[in-house]
Amino acid sequence: MAKTPRSRNANNKVIQGKELDAYIKAELQAMVQEGLEKSPIQPATLHARLKAKGIIKGGVSTLTSRRDIINDYKLRQHNNHENGKRELTGKERAMLAQGRTGAAYISKADRLDSELQDYKARYERNVLAVTDIIEYVDSNLPINVEALLAEELIRELRTNGKRNRS
C-alpha cells in the first residue's frame, strides 16, 4: 500500500501539529474577512481551500481534531457579519457549534421578527401619542400646529425618502 504524499513546508518537512494549526487559523481568518456570503466557514469549505492551496492532502477528517478552532472562527464570522448587532444568543451559538446552522438561523429570524413586531407596535403608539399632543395643543392654543410642523415634517419626509431609495 503506497503512502499518500503529504504537503510539505519550505524546509521540505511535513506540515502537521502547531504549524498546520497556524495555516488553518490563517485561512479561517481570511474566510472571516471575506465574509459570510462569500466564504461561509464549514469544515468542508475550509478543507477544500486548504487542499487547493496544497497545505493538506488528506480528507476532511484532518480537521476533526480542530473542530473547536473552526467553531470559534465560525462564531466570529457570524458575529462580524452583523457588525456586532443582533448577535446570536447562547442557544443559537450552541446550535451553530453543533452544525445546526439552519436551525440557528430560523431561531434568529423568529427572534428578530418578534422584535420587529414589537418595534412596529411602539411606532404605532408613538404616532398616536404625537397625534394626541397635536390635538391637545391645537384645542388649547390659538396656534395652528399643523402649519408649524408641516415645513419640518415635509423636510424630514424628503430626507428619509431619499435615504430609503438609495
Tab-separated table of C-alpha atoms in Angstrom:
chain	number	residue	atom	x	y	z
A	1	MET	CA	0.000	0.000	0.000
A	2	ALA	CA	1.514	3.289	-1.110
A	3	LYS	CA	1.636	6.160	1.305
A	4	THR	CA	-0.286	9.289	0.416
A	5	PRO	CA	2.214	12.079	-0.174
A	6	ARG	CA	1.839	14.808	2.416
A	7	SER	CA	2.175	18.518	1.905
A	8	ARG	CA	5.485	19.955	2.850
A	9	ASN	CA	6.654	23.341	4.074
A	10	ALA	CA	9.595	25.408	2.789
A	11	ASN	CA	12.043	23.147	4.666
A	12	ASN	CA	10.560	20.098	2.908
A	13	LYS	CA	9.054	18.869	6.178
A	14	VAL	CA	5.510	17.567	6.515
A	15	ILE	CA	3.067	20.231	7.690
A	16	GLN	CA	1.460	18.986	10.899
A	17	GLY	CA	0.725	19.890	14.500
A	18	LYS	CA	1.077	23.518	15.525
A	19	GLU	CA	2.355	24.521	12.100
A	20	LEU	CA	-0.791	23.098	10.472
A	21	ASP	CA	-2.876	24.845	13.147
A	22	ALA	CA	-1.237	28.153	12.168
A	23	TYR	CA	-2.070	27.585	8.481
A	24	ILE	CA	-5.640	26.650	9.400
A	25	LYS	CA	-6.050	29.741	11.596
A	26	ALA	CA	-4.672	31.975	8.842
A	27	GLU	CA	-7.133	30.501	6.347
A	28	LEU	CA	-10.008	30.835	8.816
A	29	GLN	CA	-9.056	34.476	9.424
A	30	ALA	CA	-9.107	35.078	5.664
A	31	MET	CA	-12.559	33.479	5.486
A	32	VAL	CA	-13.796	35.718	8.310
A	33	GLN	CA	-12.504	38.765	6.407
A	34	GLU	CA	-14.155	37.640	3.149
A	35	GLY	CA	-17.474	37.420	4.904
A	36	LEU	CA	-20.328	35.016	5.383
A	37	GLU	CA	-21.797	35.313	1.886
A	38	LYS	CA	-18.533	34.666	0.034
A	39	SER	CA	-16.831	32.189	2.362
A	40	PRO	CA	-19.070	30.553	4.974
A	41	ILE	CA	-16.929	28.650	7.444
A	42	GLN	CA	-17.647	24.933	7.397
A	43	PRO	CA	-15.153	22.078	7.740
A	44	ALA	CA	-15.788	21.042	4.117
A	45	THR	CA	-15.193	24.533	2.686
A	46	LEU	CA	-12.084	25.012	4.811
A	47	HIS	CA	-10.800	21.620	3.680
A	48	ALA	CA	-11.389	22.480	0.018
A	49	ARG	CA	-9.492	25.761	0.369
A	50	LEU	CA	-6.557	24.176	2.218
A	51	LYS	CA	-6.390	21.359	-0.310
A	52	ALA	CA	-6.478	23.802	-3.247
A	53	LYS	CA	-3.526	25.666	-1.721
A	54	GLY	CA	-1.624	22.416	-1.231
A	55	ILE	CA	-1.485	22.763	2.546
A	56	ILE	CA	-3.184	19.413	3.206
A	57	LYS	CA	-3.728	16.319	1.125
A	58	GLY	CA	-5.822	14.202	3.488
A	59	GLY	CA	-9.577	14.109	3.939
A	60	VAL	CA	-11.886	16.329	5.948
A	61	SER	CA	-11.091	14.117	8.941
A	62	THR	CA	-7.770	16.001	9.138
A	63	LEU	CA	-9.791	18.874	10.583
A	64	THR	CA	-11.811	16.811	13.084
A	65	SER	CA	-9.388	17.383	15.954
A	66	ARG	CA	-9.523	21.111	15.193
A	67	ARG	CA	-13.315	21.381	15.487
A	68	ASP	CA	-13.091	23.865	18.387
A	69	ILE	CA	-10.878	26.217	16.366
A	70	ILE	CA	-13.265	26.035	13.402
A	71	ASN	CA	-16.324	26.661	15.603
A	72	ASP	CA	-14.619	29.641	17.250
A	73	TYR	CA	-13.951	31.264	13.880
A	74	LYS	CA	-17.422	30.328	12.632
A	75	LEU	CA	-18.967	32.229	15.560
A	76	ARG	CA	-16.626	35.149	14.898
A	77	GLN	CA	-17.714	35.229	11.275
A	78	HIS	CA	-21.396	35.167	12.175
A	79	ASN	CA	-20.949	37.938	14.743
A	80	ASN	CA	-18.856	40.044	12.330
A	81	HIS	CA	-21.484	39.549	9.660
A	82	GLU	CA	-23.926	41.554	11.717
A	83	ASN	CA	-21.292	44.182	12.612
A	84	GLY	CA	-21.787	43.345	16.279
A	85	LYS	CA	-25.525	43.974	16.104
A	86	ARG	CA	-28.185	41.364	16.621
A	87	GLU	CA	-25.635	38.775	17.672
A	88	LEU	CA	-26.599	35.176	18.151
A	89	THR	CA	-27.980	34.144	21.529
A	90	GLY	CA	-26.273	31.437	23.563
A	91	LYS	CA	-28.783	28.861	22.371
A	92	GLU	CA	-28.251	29.892	18.726
A	93	ARG	CA	-24.467	29.742	19.155
A	94	ALA	CA	-24.805	26.222	20.551
A	95	MET	CA	-26.903	25.209	17.538
A	96	LEU	CA	-24.272	26.672	15.223
A	97	ALA	CA	-21.482	24.817	17.039
A	98	GLN	CA	-23.429	21.564	16.666
A	99	GLY	CA	-23.633	22.116	12.916
A	100	ARG	CA	-27.315	23.066	13.049
A	101	THR	CA	-26.804	26.256	11.043
A	102	GLY	CA	-30.295	26.220	9.545
A	103	ALA	CA	-31.951	25.810	12.936
A	104	ALA	CA	-29.819	28.636	14.357
A	105	TYR	CA	-30.873	30.966	11.549
A	106	ILE	CA	-34.535	30.010	11.861
A	107	SER	CA	-34.373	30.727	15.592
A	108	LYS	CA	-32.634	34.053	14.960
A	109	ALA	CA	-35.160	35.001	12.254
A	110	ASP	CA	-38.063	34.220	14.587
A	111	ARG	CA	-36.469	36.287	17.351
A	112	LEU	CA	-35.816	39.237	15.029
A	113	ASP	CA	-39.341	39.002	13.605
A	114	SER	CA	-40.708	39.207	17.137
A	115	GLU	CA	-38.509	42.273	17.782
A	116	LEU	CA	-39.749	43.854	14.557
A	117	GLN	CA	-43.373	43.365	15.592
A	118	ASP	CA	-42.573	44.967	18.943
A	119	TYR	CA	-40.966	47.974	17.217
A	120	LYS	CA	-43.938	48.335	14.878
A	121	ALA	CA	-46.305	48.360	17.863
A	122	ARG	CA	-44.151	51.002	19.581
A	123	TYR	CA	-44.140	53.075	16.397
A	124	GLU	CA	-47.940	52.957	16.201
A	125	ARG	CA	-48.215	54.021	19.860
A	126	ASN	CA	-45.785	56.895	19.249
A	127	VAL	CA	-47.737	58.089	16.209
A	128	LEU	CA	-50.933	58.072	18.262
A	129	ALA	CA	-49.195	59.942	21.099
A	130	VAL	CA	-47.945	62.637	18.704
A	131	THR	CA	-51.452	62.931	17.226
A	132	ASP	CA	-52.911	63.341	20.717
A	133	ILE	CA	-50.353	66.027	21.566
A	134	ILE	CA	-51.107	67.924	18.349
A	135	GLU	CA	-54.857	67.766	19.006
A	136	TYR	CA	-54.369	68.942	22.605
A	137	VAL	CA	-52.146	71.873	21.611
A	138	ASP	CA	-54.489	72.748	18.723
A	139	SER	CA	-57.511	72.843	21.001
A	140	ASN	CA	-55.866	74.834	23.818
A	141	LEU	CA	-53.740	77.360	21.900
A	142	PRO	CA	-54.597	79.765	19.109
A	143	ILE	CA	-51.634	78.404	17.115
A	144	ASN	CA	-52.125	76.085	14.146
A	145	VAL	CA	-49.752	73.218	14.998
A	146	GLU	CA	-50.098	71.556	11.584
A	147	ALA	CA	-48.822	74.733	9.917
A	148	LEU	CA	-45.848	74.886	12.307
A	149	LEU	CA	-44.940	71.229	11.861
A	150	ALA	CA	-45.695	70.988	8.159
A	151	GLU	CA	-42.419	72.510	6.985
A	152	GLU	CA	-40.357	70.411	9.413
A	153	LEU	CA	-42.238	67.192	8.648
A	154	ILE	CA	-42.079	67.680	4.884
A	155	ARG	CA	-38.312	68.262	5.083
A	156	GLU	CA	-37.908	65.147	7.253
A	157	LEU	CA	-40.039	63.044	4.916
A	158	ARG	CA	-37.979	64.179	1.923
A	159	THR	CA	-34.652	63.315	3.578
A	160	ASN	CA	-35.976	59.949	4.789
A	161	GLY	CA	-37.402	59.235	1.352
A	162	LYS	CA	-34.026	59.901	-0.277
A	163	ARG	CA	-32.264	57.624	2.225
A	164	ASN	CA	-34.757	54.803	1.682
A	165	ARG	CA	-34.481	54.964	-2.119
A	166	SER	CA	-30.672	54.835	-2.106
